[in-house]
Structure formats: structure tokens, C-alpha cells
mmCIF file of C-alpha atoms in Angstrom:
data_model
loop_
_atom_site.group_PDB
_atom_site.id
_atom_site.type_symbol
_atom_site.label_atom_id
_atom_site.label_comp_id
_atom_site.label_asym_id
_atom_site.label_seq_id
_atom_site.Cartn_x
_atom_site.Cartn_y
_atom_site.Cartn_z
ATOM 1 C CA MET A 783 8.980 17.200 -12.095
ATOM 2 C CA THR A 784 7.791 15.941 -8.756
ATOM 3 C CA THR A 785 4.393 13.748 -8.375
ATOM 4 C CA VAL A 786 2.602 13.014 -4.930
ATOM 5 C CA LEU A 787 -0.210 10.792 -4.855
ATOM 6 C CA LEU A 788 -2.480 11.109 -1.634
ATOM 7 C CA GLY A 789 -5.357 8.986 -0.396
ATOM 8 C CA PRO A 790 -8.751 10.864 0.344
ATOM 9 C CA VAL A 791 -8.333 14.222 1.870
ATOM 10 C CA ARG A 792 -10.821 14.719 4.637
ATOM 11 C CA ARG A 793 -8.749 16.397 7.374
ATOM 12 C CA ALA A 794 -8.885 20.421 7.308
ATOM 13 C CA GLY A 795 -5.636 21.767 6.115
ATOM 14 C CA ALA A 796 -4.421 18.679 4.605
ATOM 15 C CA LEU A 797 -3.743 20.028 0.977
ATOM 16 C CA VAL A 798 -2.501 23.321 2.603
ATOM 17 C CA GLY A 799 -0.124 21.233 4.573
ATOM 18 C CA GLU A 800 0.917 19.569 1.508
ATOM 19 C CA VAL A 801 1.736 22.377 -0.470
ATOM 20 C CA ARG A 802 3.557 23.960 2.266
ATOM 21 C CA ARG A 803 5.820 20.929 2.657
ATOM 22 C CA LEU A 804 6.543 21.061 -0.984
ATOM 23 C CA ARG A 805 7.399 24.806 -0.742
ATOM 24 C CA GLU A 806 9.702 24.161 2.217
ATOM 25 C CA ALA A 807 11.281 21.317 0.078
ATOM 26 C CA GLY A 808 11.681 23.542 -2.562
ATOM 27 C CA VAL A 809 9.677 21.642 -4.947
ATOM 28 C CA VAL A 810 7.377 24.542 -5.244
ATOM 29 C CA ASP A 811 7.906 28.203 -5.721
ATOM 30 C CA GLY A 812 5.879 30.132 -3.288
ATOM 31 C CA SER A 813 5.199 32.896 -5.488
ATOM 32 C CA ALA A 814 4.071 30.720 -8.423
ATOM 33 C CA ARG A 815 0.452 30.135 -8.856
ATOM 34 C CA ILE A 816 -1.225 26.865 -8.263
ATOM 35 C CA ALA A 817 -3.841 25.363 -10.605
ATOM 36 C CA THR A 818 -6.732 22.812 -9.845
ATOM 37 C CA ILE A 819 -8.229 20.318 -11.812
ATOM 38 C CA THR A 820 -11.796 19.212 -10.238
ATOM 39 C CA ALA A 821 -13.532 17.987 -13.264
ATOM 40 C CA GLY A 822 -14.455 14.820 -11.457
ATOM 41 C CA TRP A 823 -16.792 16.663 -9.407
ATOM 42 C CA GLN A 824 -18.865 17.285 -12.404
ATOM 43 C CA GLU A 825 -21.658 19.972 -12.621
ATOM 44 C CA TRP A 826 -20.366 20.636 -8.735
ATOM 45 C CA GLU A 827 -16.771 21.649 -10.324
ATOM 46 C CA ASP A 828 -17.346 25.470 -9.585
ATOM 47 C CA GLN A 829 -18.547 24.764 -6.144
ATOM 48 C CA PRO A 830 -15.232 24.550 -4.551
ATOM 49 C CA ARG A 831 -15.194 22.153 -1.462
ATOM 50 C CA PRO A 832 -13.601 23.346 1.761
ATOM 51 C CA GLU A 833 -10.239 21.459 1.215
ATOM 52 C CA VAL A 834 -9.645 23.445 -2.017
ATOM 53 C CA ALA A 835 -11.167 26.701 -0.931
ATOM 54 C CA GLU A 836 -8.725 26.734 2.039
ATOM 55 C CA LEU A 837 -5.841 26.945 -0.177
ATOM 56 C CA ASP A 838 -6.551 30.678 -0.452
ATOM 57 C CA ARG A 839 -4.814 30.654 3.251
ATOM 58 C CA LEU A 840 -1.502 29.894 1.229
ATOM 59 C CA GLY A 841 -1.145 33.578 -0.021
ATOM 60 C CA GLN A 842 -1.063 32.101 -3.690
ATOM 61 C CA ARG A 843 -3.109 32.791 -6.517
ATOM 62 C CA VAL A 844 -5.088 29.534 -7.382
ATOM 63 C CA VAL A 845 -7.039 29.006 -10.439
ATOM 64 C CA ASP A 846 -9.421 26.054 -11.455
ATOM 65 C CA LEU A 847 -8.926 25.097 -14.945
ATOM 66 C CA GLY A 848 -12.588 24.277 -15.267
ATOM 67 C CA LEU A 849 -12.464 21.542 -17.692
ATOM 68 C CA TYR A 850 -15.893 20.247 -16.919
ATOM 69 C CA HIS A 851 -17.855 23.397 -17.763
ATOM 70 C CA ARG A 852 -15.168 23.869 -20.755
ATOM 71 C CA ALA A 853 -16.237 20.570 -22.007
ATOM 72 C CA GLU A 854 -19.942 21.465 -21.877
ATOM 73 C CA ARG A 855 -19.090 24.583 -24.078
ATOM 74 C CA VAL A 856 -17.431 22.686 -26.605
ATOM 75 C CA TRP A 857 -20.504 20.337 -27.039
ATOM 76 C CA ALA A 858 -22.806 23.438 -27.205
ATOM 77 C CA ALA A 859 -20.500 24.896 -29.850
ATOM 78 C CA ASP A 860 -19.807 21.842 -31.869
ATOM 79 C CA PRO A 861 -22.655 19.621 -31.842
ATOM 80 C CA GLU A 862 -21.283 17.224 -34.411
ATOM 81 C CA LEU A 863 -18.379 16.471 -32.155
ATOM 82 C CA ALA A 864 -20.841 16.163 -29.078
ATOM 83 C CA ALA A 865 -22.739 13.409 -31.072
ATOM 84 C CA ALA A 866 -19.679 11.662 -32.111
ATOM 85 C CA HIS A 867 -18.563 11.657 -28.428
ATOM 86 C CA HIS A 868 -21.774 10.435 -27.152
ATOM 87 C CA GLU A 869 -21.499 7.729 -29.861
ATOM 88 C CA HIS A 870 -18.059 6.800 -28.646
ATOM 89 C CA GLN A 871 -19.221 6.656 -24.983
ATOM 90 C CA MET A 872 -22.173 4.314 -25.876
ATOM 91 C CA ARG A 873 -19.496 2.146 -27.396
ATOM 92 C CA LEU A 874 -17.262 2.273 -24.401
ATOM 93 C CA ARG A 875 -20.431 1.297 -22.052
ATOM 94 C CA LEU A 876 -21.282 -1.492 -24.344
ATOM 95 C CA LEU A 877 -17.630 -2.632 -24.173
ATOM 96 C CA ARG A 878 -17.848 -2.706 -20.741
ATOM 97 C CA ARG A 879 -20.801 -4.723 -20.460
ATOM 98 C CA SER A 880 -19.389 -7.250 -22.423
ATOM 99 C CA TYR A 881 -16.037 -7.196 -20.318
ATOM 100 C CA ASN A 882 -18.068 -7.589 -17.340
ATOM 101 C CA LEU A 883 -20.057 -10.676 -18.578
ATOM 102 C CA ARG A 884 -16.982 -12.472 -19.299
ATOM 103 C CA LEU A 885 -14.990 -11.117 -16.119
ATOM 104 C CA GLU A 886 -17.861 -12.543 -13.957
ATOM 105 C CA GLN A 887 -17.348 -15.992 -15.262
ATOM 106 C CA THR A 888 -13.799 -16.122 -15.726
ATOM 107 C CA ALA A 889 -13.250 -14.780 -12.246
ATOM 108 C CA ASP A 890 -15.996 -17.133 -10.652
ATOM 109 C CA ALA A 891 -14.013 -20.117 -12.165
ATOM 110 C CA TRP A 892 -10.974 -18.876 -10.447
ATOM 111 C CA LEU A 893 -12.952 -18.650 -7.007
ATOM 112 C CA GLY A 894 -14.438 -21.827 -7.562
ATOM 113 C CA LEU A 895 -11.013 -23.501 -8.135
ATOM 114 C CA GLU A 896 -9.780 -22.194 -4.760
ATOM 115 C CA ARG A 897 -12.702 -23.963 -2.740
ATOM 116 C CA LEU A 898 -11.600 -27.258 -3.972
ATOM 117 C CA ASP A 899 -9.393 -29.515 -1.957
ATOM 118 C CA ASP A 900 -5.783 -29.823 -3.570
ATOM 119 C CA ALA A 901 -5.051 -32.823 -1.308
ATOM 120 C CA GLY A 902 -3.233 -34.285 -4.766
ATOM 121 C CA GLY A 903 -1.530 -31.211 -5.798
ATOM 122 C CA VAL A 904 -3.169 -31.026 -8.879
ATOM 123 C CA ILE A 905 -5.230 -27.780 -8.424
ATOM 124 C CA ALA A 906 -2.273 -25.250 -8.044
ATOM 125 C CA GLY A 907 -1.622 -25.347 -11.702
ATOM 126 C CA GLU A 908 -5.091 -24.808 -12.564
ATOM 127 C CA LEU A 909 -5.273 -21.848 -10.205
ATOM 128 C CA ALA A 910 -2.354 -20.133 -11.780
ATOM 129 C CA SER A 911 -4.052 -20.772 -15.073
ATOM 130 C CA ALA A 912 -7.290 -19.292 -13.756
ATOM 131 C CA CYS A 913 -5.378 -16.126 -12.736
ATOM 132 C CA GLU A 914 -3.668 -15.884 -16.053
ATOM 133 C CA ALA A 915 -7.023 -16.059 -17.803
ATOM 134 C CA VAL A 916 -8.276 -12.957 -15.753
ATOM 135 C CA GLN A 917 -5.146 -10.840 -16.607
ATOM 136 C CA ALA A 918 -5.412 -11.924 -20.307
ATOM 137 C CA LEU A 919 -8.963 -10.701 -20.164
ATOM 138 C CA ASP A 920 -7.890 -7.402 -18.310
ATOM 139 C CA ARG A 921 -5.229 -6.769 -21.145
ATOM 140 C CA HIS A 922 -7.737 -7.462 -23.837
ATOM 141 C CA HIS A 923 -10.216 -5.085 -22.381
ATOM 142 C CA LEU A 924 -7.608 -2.381 -21.987
ATOM 143 C CA GLY A 925 -6.467 -2.863 -25.670
ATOM 144 C CA ARG A 926 -10.123 -2.533 -26.941
ATOM 145 C CA ILE A 927 -10.559 0.631 -25.022
ATOM 146 C CA ALA A 928 -7.334 1.914 -26.529
ATOM 147 C CA ALA A 929 -8.579 0.907 -30.012
ATOM 148 C CA LEU A 930 -11.749 2.533 -29.916
ATOM 149 C CA ARG A 931 -10.249 5.599 -28.509
ATOM 150 C CA ALA A 932 -7.497 5.920 -30.959
ATOM 151 C CA GLU A 933 -10.200 5.157 -33.752
ATOM 152 C CA PHE A 934 -12.263 8.108 -32.381
ATOM 153 C CA GLU A 935 -9.345 10.450 -32.118
ATOM 154 C CA GLU A 936 -8.145 9.669 -35.607
ATOM 155 C CA ARG A 937 -11.479 10.205 -36.821
ATOM 156 C CA TRP A 938 -12.456 13.375 -35.153
ATOM 157 C CA ARG A 939 -9.039 14.884 -33.864
ATOM 158 C CA PRO A 940 -11.110 16.802 -31.036
ATOM 159 C CA VAL A 941 -8.490 18.958 -29.836
ATOM 160 C CA GLU A 942 -7.883 20.340 -33.353
ATOM 161 C CA ARG A 943 -11.382 21.493 -33.846
ATOM 162 C CA LEU A 944 -12.011 25.032 -33.336
ATOM 163 C CA ALA A 945 -14.141 24.864 -30.256
ATOM 164 C CA ALA A 946 -11.991 22.439 -28.159
ATOM 165 C CA ALA A 947 -8.771 24.290 -29.562
ATOM 166 C CA GLY A 948 -9.961 27.732 -28.233
ATOM 167 C CA GLU A 949 -10.532 26.106 -24.879
ATOM 168 C CA ARG A 950 -7.395 24.561 -24.766
ATOM 169 C CA ALA A 951 -5.581 27.675 -25.722
ATOM 170 C CA GLU A 952 -7.088 29.365 -22.602
ATOM 171 C CA ILE A 953 -5.971 26.593 -20.604
ATOM 172 C CA GLU A 954 -2.310 26.921 -21.754
ATOM 173 C CA ARG A 955 -2.927 30.824 -20.875
ATOM 174 C CA ALA A 956 -4.177 29.871 -17.397
ATOM 175 C CA LEU A 957 -1.400 27.483 -16.737
ATOM 176 C CA ASP A 958 1.427 30.240 -17.590
ATOM 177 C CA GLY A 959 3.245 30.722 -14.407
ATOM 178 C CA VAL A 960 1.627 27.705 -12.725
ATOM 179 C CA GLY A 961 4.225 25.243 -11.195
ATOM 180 C CA LEU A 962 1.796 22.922 -9.154
ATOM 181 C CA VAL A 963 -1.476 21.482 -10.279
ATOM 182 C CA LEU A 964 -3.679 19.871 -7.924
ATOM 183 C CA VAL A 965 -6.154 16.869 -9.266
ATOM 184 C CA ALA A 966 -8.852 16.065 -7.287
ATOM 185 C CA GLY A 967 -10.881 12.903 -7.661
ATOM 186 C CA GLY A 968 -14.601 12.324 -8.114
ATOM 187 C CA HIS A 969 -15.893 10.462 -11.438
ATOM 188 C CA VAL A 970 -12.841 9.175 -12.455
ATOM 189 C CA PRO A 971 -13.715 8.216 -16.064
ATOM 190 C CA LEU A 972 -15.271 11.471 -16.456
ATOM 191 C CA LEU A 973 -12.003 13.374 -15.303
ATOM 192 C CA LEU A 974 -9.664 11.338 -17.778
ATOM 193 C CA ASN A 975 -12.447 12.151 -20.622
ATOM 194 C CA ARG A 976 -11.919 15.470 -19.762
ATOM 195 C CA LEU A 977 -7.891 15.440 -19.521
ATOM 196 C CA ARG A 978 -7.818 13.598 -22.864
ATOM 197 C CA LEU A 979 -10.354 16.060 -24.569
ATOM 198 C CA PHE A 980 -7.942 18.998 -23.977
ATOM 199 C CA ASP A 981 -4.924 16.745 -24.416
ATOM 200 C CA LEU A 982 -3.636 17.876 -20.754
ATOM 201 C CA ALA A 983 -0.897 15.258 -20.280
ATOM 202 C CA PRO A 984 1.836 17.200 -22.017
ATOM 203 C CA LEU A 985 1.059 20.146 -19.927
ATOM 204 C CA LEU A 986 0.789 18.327 -16.750
ATOM 205 C CA ALA A 987 4.310 16.768 -17.567
ATOM 206 C CA GLU A 988 5.866 20.272 -17.455
ATOM 207 C CA ARG A 989 4.646 20.714 -13.772
ATOM 208 C CA SER A 990 4.679 19.243 -10.416
ATOM 209 C CA VAL A 991 1.322 17.316 -9.591
ATOM 210 C CA VAL A 992 -0.645 16.404 -6.220
ATOM 211 C CA ALA A 993 -3.320 14.098 -7.031
ATOM 212 C CA TRP A 994 -5.713 12.620 -4.244
ATOM 213 C CA ALA A 995 -8.294 9.935 -4.178
ATOM 214 C CA GLY A 996 -9.881 9.344 -7.954
ATOM 215 C CA GLY A 997 -7.359 11.813 -8.935
ATOM 216 C CA ALA A 998 -4.537 9.763 -7.846
ATOM 217 C CA MET A 999 -6.082 6.465 -9.685
ATOM 218 C CA ALA A 1000 -6.172 9.043 -12.978
ATOM 219 C CA LEU A 1001 -2.423 9.257 -13.110
ATOM 220 C CA ALA A 1002 -1.570 5.498 -13.001
ATOM 221 C CA GLU A 1003 -1.498 3.200 -15.982
ATOM 222 C CA ARG A 1004 -4.989 1.502 -15.379
ATOM 223 C CA VAL A 1005 -7.696 2.550 -13.291
ATOM 224 C CA VAL A 1006 -8.921 -0.404 -11.206
ATOM 225 C CA LEU A 1007 -12.461 -0.124 -9.762
ATOM 226 C CA PHE A 1008 -12.755 -2.156 -6.648
ATOM 227 C CA HIS A 1009 -15.059 -2.562 -3.765
ATOM 228 C CA ASP A 1010 -15.365 -6.001 -1.807
ATOM 229 C CA SER A 1011 -18.657 -4.957 -0.188
ATOM 230 C CA PRO A 1012 -20.404 -2.593 -2.487
ATOM 231 C CA PRO A 1013 -24.252 -1.841 -1.701
ATOM 232 C CA TRP A 1014 -25.303 -3.341 -5.002
ATOM 233 C CA GLY A 1015 -24.109 -6.951 -4.048
ATOM 234 C CA PRO A 1016 -20.830 -8.850 -4.437
ATOM 235 C CA GLY A 1017 -18.887 -8.432 -7.642
ATOM 236 C CA HIS A 1018 -15.369 -8.372 -8.965
ATOM 237 C CA ALA A 1019 -12.735 -5.740 -9.462
ATOM 238 C CA GLU A 1020 -12.597 -4.494 -12.735
ATOM 239 C CA VAL A 1021 -10.160 -2.519 -15.232
ATOM 240 C CA GLY A 1022 -12.233 0.547 -16.010
ATOM 241 C CA GLU A 1023 -10.231 2.728 -17.723
ATOM 242 C CA ALA A 1024 -6.609 3.534 -18.868
ATOM 243 C CA GLY A 1025 -5.095 6.196 -16.985
ATOM 244 C CA LEU A 1026 -2.632 8.797 -17.912
ATOM 245 C CA GLY A 1027 0.285 6.463 -17.185
ATOM 246 C CA ARG A 1028 2.220 9.520 -15.325
ATOM 247 C CA VAL A 1029 3.075 7.017 -12.705
ATOM 248 C CA ARG A 1030 3.800 3.563 -13.941
ATOM 249 C CA GLY A 1031 4.027 -0.202 -12.358
ATOM 250 C CA VAL A 1032 1.352 0.666 -9.425
ATOM 251 C CA VAL A 1033 -2.406 0.203 -9.018
ATOM 252 C CA VAL A 1034 -3.906 2.877 -6.752
ATOM 253 C CA LEU A 1035 -6.532 1.918 -4.153
ATOM 254 C CA PRO A 1036 -7.844 4.983 -2.768
ATOM 255 C CA ASP A 1037 -9.598 4.429 0.571
ATOM 256 C CA GLY A 1038 -8.907 0.645 0.467
ATOM 257 C CA GLY A 1039 -8.901 0.231 3.990
ATOM 258 C CA ARG A 1040 -12.666 0.761 4.055
ATOM 259 C CA ARG A 1041 -13.645 -0.729 0.585
ATOM 260 C CA LEU A 1042 -11.304 -3.850 0.699
ATOM 261 C CA ARG A 1043 -11.382 -6.710 3.173
ATOM 262 C CA LEU A 1044 -7.959 -6.476 4.268
ATOM 263 C CA ARG A 1045 -8.288 -9.240 6.863
ATOM 264 C CA ASP A 1046 -9.250 -11.553 4.173
ATOM 265 C CA PRO A 1047 -5.796 -12.971 3.021
ATOM 266 C CA ALA A 1048 -7.445 -15.015 0.064
ATOM 267 C CA ARG A 1049 -9.040 -11.937 -1.154
ATOM 268 C CA VAL A 1050 -5.972 -9.854 -0.744
ATOM 269 C CA ALA A 1051 -3.557 -12.445 -2.339
ATOM 270 C CA ARG A 1052 -6.318 -12.688 -5.467
ATOM 271 C CA LEU A 1053 -6.156 -9.005 -6.071
ATOM 272 C CA ALA A 1054 -2.365 -8.754 -5.703
ATOM 273 C CA ARG A 1055 -1.606 -11.679 -7.953
ATOM 274 C CA ARG A 1056 -3.946 -10.479 -10.640
ATOM 275 C CA PHE A 1057 -2.353 -7.232 -10.973
ATOM 276 C CA ALA A 1058 0.957 -8.313 -10.691
ATOM 277 C CA PRO A 1059 3.900 -7.154 -11.293
ATOM 278 C CA ASP A 1060 2.035 -3.830 -10.433
ATOM 279 C CA ALA A 1061 2.287 -2.812 -6.832
ATOM 280 C CA CYS A 1062 -1.181 -2.783 -5.379
ATOM 281 C CA LEU A 1063 -0.977 0.344 -2.730
ATOM 282 C CA VAL A 1064 -3.649 1.164 -0.608
ATOM 283 C CA LEU A 1065 -3.912 4.985 -0.081
ATOM 284 C CA ASP A 1066 -6.022 5.583 2.898
ATOM 285 C CA PRO A 1067 -6.526 9.174 4.338
ATOM 286 C CA GLY A 1068 -3.111 10.517 5.445
ATOM 287 C CA ALA A 1069 -1.248 8.140 3.067
ATOM 288 C CA ARG A 1070 1.270 9.798 0.465
ATOM 289 C CA VAL A 1071 4.036 8.613 -1.990
ATOM 290 C CA GLU A 1072 6.049 11.205 -3.451
ATOM 291 C CA TRP A 1073 8.342 10.962 -6.529
ATOM 292 C CA ARG A 1074 10.617 13.977 -7.098
ATOM 293 C CA ASP A 1075 11.418 12.823 -10.728
ATOM 294 C CA ALA A 1076 11.038 10.036 -13.151
ATOM 295 C CA ALA A 1077 13.817 8.293 -12.451
ATOM 296 C CA SER A 1078 13.673 8.570 -8.288
ATOM 297 C CA THR A 1079 12.302 6.176 -5.851
ATOM 298 C CA GLY A 1080 9.016 7.109 -4.377
ATOM 299 C CA VAL A 1081 8.932 7.720 -0.772
ATOM 300 C CA ALA A 1082 5.736 6.482 0.814
ATOM 301 C CA GLU A 1083 4.090 7.224 4.054
ATOM 302 C CA GLY A 1084 1.234 5.147 5.442
ATOM 303 C CA VAL A 1085 0.926 3.642 2.220
ATOM 304 C CA GLN A 1086 0.138 -0.107 2.378
ATOM 305 C CA ARG A 1087 0.970 -2.891 -0.074
ATOM 306 C CA LEU A 1088 -1.014 -5.932 -0.894
ATOM 307 C CA GLY A 1089 1.080 -9.153 -0.945
ATOM 308 C CA ALA A 1090 0.695 -12.143 -3.235
ATOM 309 C CA GLU A 1091 0.708 -14.228 -0.342
ATOM 310 C CA GLY A 1092 -2.194 -12.435 1.260
ATOM 311 C CA SER A 1093 -0.285 -10.121 3.528
ATOM 312 C CA VAL A 1094 -0.645 -6.200 3.876
ATOM 313 C CA ALA A 1095 2.441 -4.519 4.673
ATOM 314 C CA ALA A 1096 3.333 -0.919 4.933
ATOM 315 C CA ALA A 1097 5.385 0.114 1.897
ATOM 316 C CA GLU A 1098 8.447 2.528 2.509
ATOM 317 C CA ALA A 1099 10.037 2.927 -1.062
ATOM 318 C CA VAL A 1100 8.352 2.791 -4.369
ATOM 319 C CA ALA A 1101 9.860 2.219 -7.996
ATOM 320 C CA PRO A 1102 10.504 5.226 -10.089
ATOM 321 C CA PRO A 1103 7.325 6.192 -11.641
ATOM 322 C CA GLY A 1104 8.823 6.128 -15.284
ATOM 323 C CA ALA A 1105 9.824 2.449 -14.510
ATOM 324 C CA ALA A 1106 7.737 -0.040 -16.541
ATOM 325 C CA ALA A 1107 7.101 -3.202 -14.232
ATOM 326 C CA ALA A 1108 8.778 -6.096 -15.844
ATOM 327 C CA GLY A 1109 7.142 -9.451 -15.987
ATOM 328 C CA GLY A 1110 8.211 -11.616 -12.738
ATOM 329 C CA ALA A 1111 9.748 -8.693 -11.179
ATOM 330 C CA PRO A 1112 8.931 -7.727 -7.773
ATOM 331 C CA ALA A 1113 5.349 -5.996 -8.120
ATOM 332 C CA GLY A 1114 6.170 -2.480 -8.405
ATOM 333 C CA GLY A 1115 9.572 -2.868 -6.982
ATOM 334 C CA VAL A 1116 8.205 -1.833 -3.539
ATOM 335 C CA PRO A 1117 10.033 -3.164 -0.636
ATOM 336 C CA ALA A 1118 7.602 -3.732 2.230
ATOM 337 C CA THR A 1119 7.856 -3.794 5.845
ATOM 338 C CA GLY A 1120 5.687 -4.779 8.647
ATOM 339 C CA GLY A 1121 3.861 -7.825 9.277
ATOM 340 C CA PRO A 1122 0.450 -8.955 7.781
ATOM 341 C CA ALA A 1123 -2.757 -7.406 8.874
ATOM 342 C CA GLY A 1124 -5.119 -9.981 9.996
ATOM 343 C CA GLY A 1125 -2.801 -12.910 9.579
ATOM 344 C CA ALA A 1126 -1.036 -14.115 6.585
ATOM 345 C CA PRO A 1127 -2.264 -17.630 4.916
#
């Protein structure tokens, strides 16, 4: 099944153009229905934004799965599960606080080492070790998230409970005859929460998917929250969640051209090295990468890849979405072209 990741959709007609492109390529049947997932917009889920509302121009029936409001109905009908879900979210928030406390010290140590004069060739090894320490903390955090989630799922089995099972059955019926699912961004952890509550991954696996902005982040293996100049002050990129893993070996950075200091080679290199061997892909508005199936190489347009030496270069091809990145392999197997932006180190 085809998977397309897009940057933020801001231009009128962008989604319509994307669907028409897939129809012309034979990926989408013009008579098939289209489903949208907009749960990341939270309580505004049922207030279609222009980019989704204009899909009516396609002449295909479009149905929104309404995952946010379905979850609200589940909580209302099953207060025991709602309370357990609330407690689970509180545990995840506490875990995130713990991770961020440790991340600040570990990442600050890495930055401090970079500022030292390495005239004697002593510091290079320390820098590599500092990077490994941050990577180890990221892995630990993802492992702890997975463990807490597994514990919650095993104890409560949400999708098997009456209220959630009923909503999922309706979702399955709504997806009957749907060949393409469009996934919007917004609040990514909440989006993932709803996707998991109704066990959507196997249903999406049977269909082509176009996801943009935060929706694209949700399809990767890990969701990296990033901003080099946030309004609340400097900080470090953090591994916020485990994604669905439909696309492997990449870290998706929507709107990275605005949110990252791409003309700072040291910052670019730090981000690329930290998440290697995955490829850090910047998806600005207009950027897209498409995989026709799990074994095909992705075709990228307008996508930039961050290099371990601080470069920012155009990516033309991306490793198959089902290919796990191997340690030491080129990040994401992404051949890159073009020169560095803002000067290489």
C-alpha cells in the first residue's frame, strides 16, 4: 500500500492535488471513498478546515472517522476505563518529566564538551561518548513508554471492552470501500492515543495513506518533538512518543525550515548524529515523499536531509518504509544531493 508523507498543508488545493495525482498514478480508485482522521485537532475535529473541506471538489465521498469524539463517548460510557486511561496518562506525564530532567543534563554535557578546545585530540572520543549517552537515554525512554503502555493494554484491553469495541466496529464499517485515508496533524500524542485506542494500525495497513505535518510524524517509529527557538526558551529536542512504525528509518521534521536553525551546522550535526542511523527529514510546505509499498524506495520532492557533518541537502530517494535502519548504515539509506545550506563545518 502506498504511503505519502507531506509537510504542512497551507496552500489551497494542495490535498486535492495530491489525491488527483494518486488517482492519475492508479494508486487511488476514483470511485472509492476517502476517509480522514483529524483527531489531532481535538474538540475541533468536526469543524473541517479549508484543506479538508475542499476535498468535496474531488467528487468522491469523504468520511471523517471522528476518533476524538468517539473516544469521548467511550469515556462517558465506560468510566472505569476512563479513570484507568487518566491514570495511565498521568504516569506517562511523570515519565516525561523524569526524561526531560535527565535529558537536560545529558545534552548540556554534550554541548559543554563541544565548547572545549580539543587541541590535544582528547575531546573527540568524549563527544562520541556524550552522543551515545543521549541516544541511550532516548532508547530507555521509548522502552519505558512501551512498557507502561503494554502494562495498561494487558490489564484493561480497551478495544475489547463494550464501548470501545462498538465504536471500532462502526469505524470498520465506515472504512468499508475506502481506498485512501488522509491523516492530519495537530496534537500528535493525542492523535496516536486515539489511533491506538481503536487499534487502527491494522486497518490502515490495508489502505493507502497520505499524512501531513504531525500526521506524518505519527506514522514514523518515533515522534521527535523539536524547536530550536521555542517561545518558552531554549531546550532540547525530545523523543515524545513511539509512532505507529508504518515508516521506518526516518525521523520526520515537519516545518523544520522554520523551527530549526538550519544555517547552524553544529546544531544540524548534533540532531543528525543523535538520531542516526535514522534519516532526519525536513518536510516544509510543498515537500513530499512517497513509497508505493513496503519494499520500494521512497521518491522525495522538496525534502531536505540533515547530515552528520552539519549539511542540509536535498534528498531524492528514501529507503523502503519497511526497512529497519541498521546501526552504522547510512542514515535511512537516503542518498542526498545538493550542497550544504549556510555552509558546512
